[in-house]
Coordinates of C-alpha atoms and ligand atoms in Angstrom, one line a residue:
X1 CA 0.0 0.0 0.0
X2 CA 1.3 3.4 -0.9
X3 CA 1.3 6.0 1.9
X4 CA 1.2 9.6 0.9
X5 CA 3.5 11.7 3.2
X6 CA 3.0 15.4 3.2
X7 CA 6.3 17.2 2.7
X8 CA 7.4 19.0 5.8
X9 CA 8.7 22.5 5.4
X10 CA 10.2 24.5 8.2
X11 CA 10.4 28.3 7.6
X12 CA 12.9 30.2 9.8
X13 CA 11.4 33.6 10.5
X14 CA 7.9 35.0 10.8
X15 CA 8.5 38.2 8.9
X16 CA 6.1 39.2 6.1
X17 CA 8.2 37.0 3.8
X18 CA 8.0 33.9 6.0
X19 CA 4.3 34.4 6.8
X20 CA 3.3 34.9 3.1
X21 CA 5.3 31.8 2.0
X22 CA 3.8 29.8 4.9
X23 CA 0.3 30.7 3.7
X24 CA 1.1 29.8 0.1
X25 CA 2.7 26.4 0.9
X26 CA 0.2 25.4 3.6
X27 CA -2.6 26.2 1.1
X28 CA -0.9 24.1 -1.5
X29 CA -1.1 21.1 0.9
X30 CA 2.4 21.0 2.5
X31 CA 2.9 20.6 6.2
X32 CA 4.4 24.0 7.2
X33 CA 6.0 25.1 10.5
X34 CA 7.2 28.7 11.0
X35 CA 9.6 29.4 13.8
X36 CA 10.8 32.8 15.1
X37 CA 13.1 33.8 17.9
X38 CA 10.9 36.9 18.7
X39 CA 7.8 36.9 20.9
X40 CA 5.5 38.2 18.1
X41 CA 5.1 37.4 14.4
X42 CA 5.9 40.2 11.9
X43 CA 9.7 40.3 11.9
X44 CA 10.6 44.0 11.7
X45 CA 6.9 44.8 12.4
X46 CA 7.1 44.3 16.2
X47 CA 4.7 46.1 18.6
X48 CA 5.8 48.4 21.4
X49 CA 3.7 49.5 24.4
X50 CA 5.1 52.3 26.5
X51 CA 3.1 54.1 29.2
X52 CA -0.4 54.6 27.7
X53 CA 1.2 54.7 24.2
X54 CA 1.5 52.2 21.4
X55 CA 4.0 52.1 18.5
X56 CA 4.6 50.1 15.4
X57 CA 8.4 49.6 15.7
X58 CA 9.2 49.0 12.0
X59 CA 7.2 49.4 8.8
X60 CA 4.4 51.9 9.0
X61 CA 2.9 52.3 5.6
X62 CA 1.2 49.8 3.4
X63 CA 1.3 49.9 -0.4
X64 CA 0.0 47.3 -2.9
X65 CA -2.7 45.9 -0.5
X66 CA -3.8 43.7 -3.4
X67 CA -0.8 41.4 -2.6
X68 CA -2.4 40.8 0.8
X69 CA -5.8 40.2 -0.8
X70 CA -4.2 37.6 -3.0
X71 CA -3.0 35.6 0.1
X72 CA -6.5 35.5 1.4
X73 CA -7.8 34.3 -2.0
X74 CA -5.2 31.6 -2.1
X75 CA -6.1 30.5 1.4
X76 CA -9.9 30.6 0.6
X77 CA -10.7 33.0 3.4
X78 CA -12.5 36.4 3.6
X79 CA -9.9 39.2 4.1
X80 CA -12.6 41.4 5.8
X81 CA -12.9 38.8 8.6
X82 CA -9.3 39.5 9.5
X83 CA -8.1 42.9 8.3
X84 CA -9.3 46.3 7.3
X85 CA -7.4 49.3 5.9
X86 CA -8.1 52.8 4.7
X87 CA -6.4 55.1 2.2
X88 CA -4.4 58.0 3.4
X89 CA -4.6 61.5 1.9
X90 CA -2.0 63.0 1.5
X91 CA 0.3 59.9 1.3
X92 CA 2.9 62.0 3.1
X93 CA 4.2 65.5 3.5
X94 CA 7.8 66.3 2.6
X95 CA 9.3 69.4 4.3
X96 CA 12.3 70.7 2.3
X97 CA 15.5 72.3 3.6
X98 CA 14.0 75.8 2.9
X99 CA 10.8 75.0 4.9
X100 CA 8.6 74.8 1.8
X101 CA 6.7 71.5 1.6
X102 CA 4.7 69.3 -0.7
X103 CA 1.8 67.1 0.2
X104 CA 2.5 64.0 -1.9
X105 CA -0.7 62.6 -3.3
X106 CA -2.0 60.5 -6.2
X107 CA -4.1 63.4 -7.6
X108 CA -2.1 64.5 -10.7
X109 CA -3.6 68.0 -10.8
X110 CA -2.8 68.7 -7.2
X111 CA 0.7 67.3 -7.7
X112 CA 1.3 69.5 -10.8
X113 CA 0.0 72.6 -9.0
X114 CA 2.4 72.0 -6.1
X115 CA 5.3 71.3 -8.5
X116 CA 4.6 74.5 -10.4
X117 CA 5.4 76.4 -7.3
X118 CA 9.0 75.0 -7.6
X119 CA 9.2 75.1 -11.4
X120 CA 6.8 75.1 -14.3
X121 CA 9.1 72.8 -16.2
X122 CA 8.9 70.3 -13.4
X123 CA 5.1 70.5 -13.3
X124 CA 5.0 69.7 -17.1
X125 CA 7.4 66.8 -16.6
X126 CA 5.3 65.0 -14.0
X127 CA 3.2 63.1 -16.5
X128 CA 6.2 61.9 -18.5
X129 CA 8.0 60.7 -15.3
X130 CA 5.0 58.8 -14.1
X131 CA 4.7 57.1 -17.5
X132 CA 8.3 56.0 -17.1
X133 CA 7.6 54.8 -13.6
X134 CA 4.5 52.9 -15.0
X135 CA 6.7 51.2 -17.6
X136 CA 8.9 49.8 -14.8
X137 CA 5.9 48.8 -12.8
X138 CA 4.4 47.0 -15.8
X139 CA 7.6 44.9 -16.2
X140 CA 8.1 44.1 -12.5
X141 CA 4.6 43.8 -11.2
X142 CA 2.1 43.4 -14.1
X143 CA 4.3 41.1 -16.1
X144 CA 5.4 39.2 -13.0
X145 CA 9.2 39.7 -13.1
X146 CA 9.1 40.5 -9.4
X147 CA 7.1 37.3 -8.5
X148 CA 9.2 34.6 -10.2
X149 CA 12.8 33.6 -9.6
X150 CA 15.0 35.9 -11.7
X151 CA 17.0 33.7 -14.0
X152 CA 19.7 34.6 -16.5
X153 CA 17.2 33.9 -19.2
X154 CA 14.8 36.5 -17.7
X155 CA 17.7 39.0 -17.5
X156 CA 18.7 38.5 -21.2
X157 CA 15.1 38.9 -22.2
X158 CA 14.5 42.0 -20.1
X159 CA 17.9 43.7 -20.8
X160 CA 17.1 45.4 -24.1
X161 CA 13.9 46.9 -22.7
X162 CA 15.7 47.9 -19.5
X163 CA 18.3 49.7 -21.5
X164 CA 15.6 51.4 -23.6
X165 CA 13.8 52.5 -20.5
X166 CA 17.0 53.7 -18.8
X167 CA 16.2 51.3 -15.9
X168 CA 19.9 50.7 -15.2
X169 CA 21.0 54.3 -14.6
X170 CA 20.7 55.6 -11.0
X171 CA 17.4 56.6 -9.5
X172 CA 18.6 60.1 -8.9
X173 CA 20.0 60.6 -12.4
X174 CA 16.7 59.5 -13.9
X175 CA 14.9 62.1 -11.7
X176 CA 17.5 64.7 -12.7
X177 CA 16.7 64.0 -16.4
X178 CA 13.0 64.8 -15.9
X179 CA 13.2 67.6 -13.2
X180 CA 15.2 70.8 -12.7
X181 CA 14.4 71.9 -9.2
X182 CA 16.4 70.0 -6.5
X183 CA 13.1 69.5 -4.4
X184 CA 11.4 67.8 -7.3
X185 CA 14.5 65.7 -7.9
X186 CA 14.3 64.6 -4.3
X187 CA 10.7 63.5 -4.2
X188 CA 11.1 61.6 -7.5
X189 CA 14.3 59.8 -6.5
X190 CA 14.2 59.1 -2.8
X191 CA 12.0 56.0 -3.0
X192 CA 14.9 53.5 -2.9
X193 CA 15.5 54.7 0.7
X194 CA 12.2 53.0 1.6
X195 CA 13.8 49.7 0.6
X196 CA 17.3 50.4 2.1
X197 CA 18.8 51.7 -1.2
X198 CA 21.1 54.6 -2.0
X199 CA 19.2 56.8 -4.6
X200 CA 22.5 57.7 -6.2
X201 CA 23.4 54.1 -7.0
X202 CA 20.1 52.1 -6.8
X203 CA 19.0 51.4 -10.4
X204 CA 16.1 53.4 -11.7
X205 CA 13.9 50.3 -12.1
X206 CA 13.1 50.8 -8.4
X207 CA 11.4 54.0 -9.5
X208 CA 8.4 51.9 -10.2
X209 CA 7.4 52.7 -6.6
X210 CA 6.0 56.2 -7.4
X211 CA 3.6 54.5 -9.9
X212 CA 2.8 51.7 -7.5
X213 CA 1.8 54.3 -4.9
X214 CA -0.1 56.5 -7.4
X215 CA -2.1 53.6 -8.8
X216 CA -2.6 51.5 -5.7
X217 CA -2.5 54.1 -2.9
X218 CA -0.8 54.4 0.5
X219 CA -2.8 52.7 3.2
X220 CA -3.2 52.6 7.0
X221 CA -4.1 49.1 8.3
X222 CA -6.4 49.2 11.4
X223 CA -4.2 48.0 14.2
X224 CA -1.1 49.1 12.3
X225 CA 1.5 47.0 10.5
X226 CA 1.9 44.7 13.5
X227 CA -1.9 44.2 13.3
X228 CA -1.3 43.2 9.6
X229 CA 1.3 40.6 10.7
X230 CA -1.1 39.2 13.4
X231 CA -3.8 38.9 10.7
X232 CA -1.5 37.0 8.4
X233 CA -0.3 34.8 11.3
X234 CA -3.9 34.0 12.2
X235 CA -4.7 33.2 8.6
X236 CA -1.7 30.8 8.5
X237 CA -2.7 28.9 11.7
X238 CA -6.4 28.9 10.7
X239 CA -5.5 26.9 7.5
X240 CA -3.5 24.4 9.6
X241 CA 0.0 25.9 9.8
X242 CA 2.1 25.7 12.9
X243 CA 3.7 28.9 14.3
X244 CA 6.3 28.5 17.1
X245 CA 7.4 31.8 18.6
X246 CA 10.4 32.4 20.9
X247 CA 12.0 29.5 19.1
X248 CA 15.4 30.2 17.7
X249 CA 16.9 28.1 14.9
X250 CA 20.4 27.2 16.1
X251 CA 21.4 25.0 13.1
X252 CA 20.1 23.8 9.8
X253 CA 21.1 20.1 9.9
X254 CA 22.3 18.5 6.7
X255 CA 22.8 14.8 5.8
X256 CA 24.4 13.8 2.5
X257 CA 24.3 17.4 1.2
X258 CA 20.6 17.7 1.9
X259 CA 18.7 19.5 4.7
X260 CA 17.0 17.1 7.2
X261 CA 16.1 19.2 10.2
X262 CA 16.2 22.5 12.0
X263 CA 17.8 22.4 15.5
X264 CA 16.1 24.5 18.2
X265 CA 16.6 24.7 21.9
X266 CA 13.4 22.6 22.3
X267 CA 14.7 19.9 20.0
X268 CA 15.0 19.1 16.2
X269 CA 12.2 19.9 13.8
X270 CA 12.5 17.3 10.9
X271 CA 12.2 18.9 7.5
X272 CA 12.2 17.9 3.9
X273 CA 12.7 21.5 3.0
X274 CA 14.0 24.5 5.0
X275 CA 13.3 28.1 4.0
X276 CA 15.2 30.9 5.7
X277 CA 13.4 34.2 6.1
X278 CA 16.2 35.2 8.4
X279 CA 19.2 37.4 7.4
X280 CA 21.3 36.1 4.6
X281 CA 24.8 36.0 6.3
X282 CA 23.2 34.7 9.5
X283 CA 21.7 31.8 7.4
X284 CA 24.8 30.9 5.5
X285 CA 27.5 31.6 8.1
X286 CA 25.8 30.9 11.4
X287 CA 23.0 28.4 10.8
X288 CA 24.9 26.1 8.4
X289 CA 27.9 24.0 9.5
X290 CA 31.1 25.6 8.0
X291 CA 31.7 22.4 6.0
X292 CA 28.4 22.8 4.2
X293 CA 29.9 25.3 1.9
X294 CA 33.2 25.2 0.0
X295 CA 35.7 28.0 0.7
X296 CA 35.1 29.5 -2.8
X297 CA 31.4 29.7 -2.2
X298 CA 32.0 31.3 1.2
X299 CA 34.2 33.8 -0.4
X300 CA 31.6 34.5 -3.1
X301 CA 28.8 35.0 -0.5
X302 CA 31.0 37.4 1.4
X303 CA 31.1 39.8 -1.6
X304 CA 27.5 40.8 -1.0
X305 CA 27.3 44.3 0.5
X306 CA 24.8 45.3 3.1
X307 CA 22.9 48.6 3.0
X308 CA 21.9 51.1 5.7
X309 CA 20.4 50.8 9.1
X310 CA 18.1 53.0 11.2
X311 CA 18.0 54.8 14.5
X312 CA 14.5 55.0 15.9
X313 CA 12.9 57.1 18.6
X314 CA 9.5 56.1 20.0
X315 CA 8.1 59.1 21.9
X316 CA 4.7 59.5 23.7
X317 CA 3.8 63.2 23.6
X318 CA 1.4 64.9 25.9
X319 CA 0.1 67.1 23.0
X320 CA -0.6 66.8 19.3
X321 CA 0.7 68.6 16.2
X322 CA -2.2 68.3 13.7
X323 CA -1.3 71.4 11.7
X324 CA 2.3 70.3 10.9
X325 CA 2.2 66.5 11.1
X326 CA 0.0 64.5 8.9
X327 CA 0.1 60.7 9.3
X328 CA 3.4 60.4 7.5
X329 CA 6.0 63.2 7.3
X330 CA 9.5 63.5 5.9
X331 CA 11.6 66.4 7.2
X332 CA 14.7 67.0 5.1
X333 CA 18.0 68.5 6.3
X334 CA 20.2 70.8 4.1
X335 CA 22.1 68.0 2.4
X336 CA 20.8 65.2 0.1
X337 CA 23.8 63.7 -1.8
X338 CA 26.2 64.4 1.1
X339 CA 24.0 62.9 3.8
X340 CA 23.4 59.7 1.7
X341 CA 27.2 59.5 1.2
X342 CA 27.7 59.7 4.9
X343 CA 25.3 56.9 5.5
X344 CA 26.1 54.5 2.7
X345 CA 29.8 55.1 1.8
X346 CA 31.6 57.1 4.5
X347 CA 29.7 55.4 7.3
X348 CA 29.9 58.3 9.7
X349 CA 27.3 59.9 12.0
X350 CA 26.3 63.2 10.5
X351 CA 25.3 66.3 12.5
X352 CA 22.4 67.1 10.2
X353 CA 19.4 64.9 9.7
X354 CA 16.7 63.9 7.3
X355 CA 14.0 62.2 9.3
X356 CA 10.8 60.2 8.7
X357 CA 8.0 60.8 11.3
X358 CA 5.1 58.6 11.9
X359 CA 2.1 60.0 13.7
X360 CA -0.6 57.3 13.5
X361 CA -2.8 59.1 16.1
X362 CA -3.8 61.4 13.2
X363 CA -5.8 58.5 11.8
X364 CA -6.7 56.2 14.7
X365 CA -7.2 56.8 18.4
X366 CA -5.7 53.5 19.6
X367 CA -2.2 54.8 19.6
X368 CA -2.3 57.4 22.4
X369 CA -4.5 58.7 25.2
X370 CA -7.0 61.5 24.1
X371 CA -5.2 64.7 23.2
X372 CA -1.8 63.0 23.1
X373 CA 0.4 61.8 20.2
X374 CA 2.4 58.6 19.5
X375 CA 5.4 59.8 17.5
X376 CA 8.0 57.5 15.8
X377 CA 11.1 59.2 14.4
X378 CA 13.3 57.3 12.0
X379 CA 16.8 58.5 11.1
X380 CA 18.6 56.5 8.4
X381 CA 22.1 55.7 9.7
X382 CA 25.2 53.7 8.6
X383 CA 25.2 50.0 9.4
X384 CA 27.5 48.6 12.0
X385 CA 30.5 48.6 9.7
X386 CA 30.7 52.2 10.8
X387 CA 32.2 51.0 14.1
X388 CA 29.9 53.4 15.9
X389 CA 29.2 52.3 19.5
X390 CA 25.5 53.0 19.9
X391 CA 25.4 52.4 23.6
X392 CA 27.7 55.5 23.8
X393 CA 26.1 57.5 21.0
X394 CA 22.4 56.8 21.4
X395 CA 21.6 59.4 24.1
X396 CA 23.4 62.2 22.4
X397 CA 22.0 61.4 19.0
X398 CA 18.4 61.2 20.4
X399 CA 18.8 64.7 22.1
X400 CA 20.3 66.2 18.9
X401 CA 17.3 64.9 16.8
X402 CA 14.7 66.1 19.3
X403 CA 16.4 69.5 19.6
X404 CA 16.5 69.9 15.8
X405 CA 12.8 68.9 15.4
X406 CA 11.8 71.3 18.2
X407 CA 13.7 74.2 16.6
X408 CA 12.4 73.5 13.1
X409 CA 8.9 72.1 13.3
X410 CA 7.5 70.9 16.6
X411 CA 7.3 73.7 19.0
X412 CA 7.6 72.6 22.7
X413 CA 8.5 69.0 21.7
X414 CA 11.0 68.3 24.4
X415 CA 8.7 69.5 27.2
X416 CA 5.9 67.3 25.8
X417 CA 7.8 64.0 25.9
X418 CA 6.1 61.7 28.5
X419 CA 7.8 58.5 27.6
X420 CA 10.7 57.7 25.2
X421 CA 12.8 54.8 24.0
X422 CA 15.2 54.2 21.2
X423 CA 16.1 51.3 18.9
X424 CA 19.6 51.2 17.3
X425 CA 21.5 49.2 14.8
X426 CA 22.9 47.2 17.7
X427 CA 19.3 46.2 18.7
X428 CA 18.6 45.0 15.1
X429 CA 21.6 42.7 15.4
X430 CA 20.8 41.4 18.8
X431 CA 17.0 41.0 18.6
X432 CA 16.6 40.0 14.9
X433 CA 20.0 38.7 13.8
X434 CA 20.4 41.4 11.2
X435 CA 24.0 41.3 10.0
X436 CA 25.7 44.7 10.5
X437 CA 22.5 45.8 12.2
X438 CA 21.0 46.3 8.7
X439 CA 17.3 45.3 8.6
X440 CA 17.1 46.0 4.9
X441 CA 19.9 43.5 4.3
X442 CA 21.7 43.3 1.0
X443 CA 21.8 46.7 -0.6
X444 CA 19.7 47.1 -3.8
X445 CA 22.4 48.4 -6.3
X446 CA 22.8 47.3 -9.9
X447 CA 25.2 44.5 -9.2
X448 CA 23.0 43.2 -6.4
X449 CA 19.7 43.3 -8.3
X450 CA 17.5 40.7 -10.1
X451 CA 19.5 37.5 -10.8
X452 CA 22.5 39.1 -9.0
X453 CA 20.7 38.9 -5.6
X454 CA 21.0 35.7 -3.6
X455 CA 18.7 33.2 -5.3
X456 CA 15.4 32.1 -3.9
X457 CA 16.7 28.5 -4.1
X458 CA 20.1 27.8 -2.7
X459 CA 22.6 26.6 -5.4
X460 CA 24.8 25.1 -2.7
X461 CA 22.6 23.2 -0.2
X462 CA 19.9 20.8 -1.4
X463 CA 16.5 21.5 0.1
X464 CA 17.4 25.0 1.3
X465 CA 15.5 28.1 0.0
X466 CA 15.4 31.8 0.9
X467 CA 12.5 34.2 1.2
X468 CA 12.3 37.9 2.1
X469 CA 14.5 41.0 2.0
X470 CA 17.7 39.4 0.9
X471 CA 16.5 37.5 -2.1
X472 CA 14.7 38.6 -5.3
X473 CA 13.0 41.1 -5.7
X474 CA 14.1 42.7 -2.4
X475 CA 13.0 44.7 0.7
X476 CA 9.8 46.4 1.6
X477 CA 6.6 44.7 2.5
X478 CA 5.3 44.3 -1.1
X479 CA 8.8 43.1 -2.1
X480 CA 9.0 40.4 0.5
X481 CA 5.4 39.2 -0.3
X482 CA 6.4 39.0 -3.9
X483 CA 9.6 37.0 -2.9
X484 CA 7.3 34.5 -1.2
X485 CA 5.5 34.0 -4.6
X486 CA 8.8 33.4 -6.3
X487 CA 10.1 31.0 -3.6
X488 CA 6.7 29.1 -3.5
X489 CA 7.0 28.7 -7.3
X490 CA 10.4 27.0 -7.1
X491 CA 9.4 24.8 -4.2
X492 CA 6.2 23.6 -5.8
X493 CA 8.0 23.1 -9.1
X494 CA 10.7 21.0 -7.3
X495 CA 7.9 18.9 -5.8
X496 CA 6.2 18.5 -9.1
X497 CA 3.1 20.3 -7.8
X498 CA 1.2 23.0 -9.6
X499 CA 1.5 26.5 -8.4
X500 CA -2.0 27.9 -7.4
X501 CA -0.7 31.4 -7.5
X502 CA 1.4 31.9 -10.6
X503 CA -0.8 34.5 -12.1
X504 CA -1.0 38.0 -10.7
X505 CA -4.5 38.8 -9.4
X506 CA -4.7 42.5 -9.9
X507 CA -3.0 44.9 -12.1
X508 CA -3.5 48.7 -12.4
X509 CA -3.7 50.0 -15.9
Ligands
FAD1 C1 12.3 50.8 10.7 C2 11.8 50.2 9.4 C3 10.7 50.8 8.7 C4 10.2 50.3 7.6 N1 9.2 50.9 6.9 C5 8.6 50.2 5.9 C6 7.3 50.7 5.4 O1 6.7 51.7 5.9 N2 6.7 50.0 4.4 C7 7.3 48.9 3.8 O2 6.7 48.3 2.9 N3 8.5 48.5 4.3 C8 9.1 49.1 5.3 N4 10.3 48.6 5.9 C9 10.9 47.4 5.2 C10 10.1 46.1 5.6 O3 9.7 46.2 7.0 C11 11.0 44.9 5.5 O4 11.6 44.9 4.2 C12 10.2 43.6 5.7 O5 9.4 43.7 6.8 C13 11.2 42.5 5.8 O6 10.5 41.3 5.9 P1 11.2 39.9 5.9 O7 10.1 38.9 5.9 O8 12.2 39.8 4.8 O9 12.1 39.7 7.2 P2 12.1 40.3 8.7 O10 11.0 41.2 8.9 O11 13.5 40.9 8.9 O12 11.9 39.0 9.6 C14 12.9 38.1 9.7 C15 12.6 37.3 11.0 O13 13.6 36.2 11.1 C16 13.8 36.0 12.5 N5 15.0 35.3 12.8 C17 16.3 35.7 12.5 N6 17.1 34.7 12.8 C18 16.4 33.7 13.3 C19 16.7 32.4 13.9 N7 18.0 32.0 14.0 N8 15.7 31.7 14.4 C20 14.4 32.1 14.4 N9 14.1 33.3 13.8 C21 15.0 34.1 13.3 C22 13.8 37.4 13.1 O14 13.5 37.4 14.5 C23 12.7 38.1 12.3 O15 11.4 38.1 12.9 C24 10.8 49.1 7.0 C25 11.8 48.5 7.7 C26 12.3 49.0 8.9 C27 13.4 48.3 9.6

């Protein structure tokens, strides 16, 4: 008698990449266990409670919600029973160095009117730039390049079009081609920073994000981004998946060149396939026995370069700032290219800042007591290759940021702080095993894009796969959800099973 054994898959990491892949594989009939060392699912999207205030610690804005809808469709469940979200208007406000600002929105007429205040030429260029952004979006999202493993064949097919669309030049230089005013150049080139990239060397193909935002919107999820992670975790367990939190993978065990189990403090979890949603170097250099890889492979893997990190302040304020702070705000310092250079190349701590501020109390009352504000401040900083000791620098850096914000925008800020904590690159390393304290992982530059990112399926260890930030297509919540589609495709192909989700569900025209 033939006994059908369901293939056992262990996913290390319950970030959005791990959870999305877990849902896809469990829905396809595999026996999936997700483990994570942290106490909550969501990876970077951890929750924080402090005094009477709540914070989303990591991601804060949702784009491409259709990718989440797709997961519910695959699992055969009603999304509305788990999650709800609402569109934000404006998407965000950007304050420039000269204290002018723009409310970034999907309304083309409003965008053009605002750009015209900087330059009539730039207002006229908006449409043409968005068309270019749409062309990138069509290749990566609509035609599915972002949701399948990126092979050399795909690259050769895409290359002539990429060259024609100027997708390989830097994001900034593409913006500079369309726009004259430095403020317009900023707002149409900074998007790679959302995914841990340097706008001056991330290829322009990442400039599909402006179109993705324009066509699909920027959303607030009720309960925040950690609420989104909880919703996906519930979906995964409701369809039969097993989620083990506070369970750290110590080793990926290999027999005869093939994965057989994941070792945890509570014992071994047998596995036919292991997928790592954890950091790339951590996976290859800490979780595998050194003998699992040849020295040439180890050398090759060490060539990957990590991108930036972040310094975060979570402050509960006794007052609100409705006139100057919409839900999402970017406050720019005097330097753009120089600051980015300090962060990515020189790796020094600058004395000027460009900050991202999240004030979710603007949209929802759950985050702070009445009349109070939950404020999250993100300063992009160099990763730990900088050699900065954050236990020494954190306090001073926090004070410098709060002083600068008080002087520039938030009158009386320092006196209003009721409760405050910070999160530094050292915390990313300690809590989430992010190499060099870099939560965005391998930097999205030309030589680390598409098939030049670590592959979704390991070339070197049989039965090992990757999902999330460090593999194709890359960081950001939409990126890692797409990576789960790509990894699911290879796993199901390897098992000779059909892929229930090979066709994109929703495309904006
Ligand atoms: C501060 C910040 C703000 C951001 N803002 C946005 C935003 O607004 N919108 C957006 O789209 N993106 C945003 N991003 C990017 C986005 O959050 C990430 O790209 C995405 O969440 C990464 O998901 P992931 O699944 O790849 O991995 P991660 O979220 O990094 O999860 C990996 C998980 O693996 C676990 N792990 C590691 N090692 C082990 C081990 N040995 N055993 C068990 N578990 C292990 C970790 O604990 C972690 O939970 C932001 C990122 C940060 C850091």
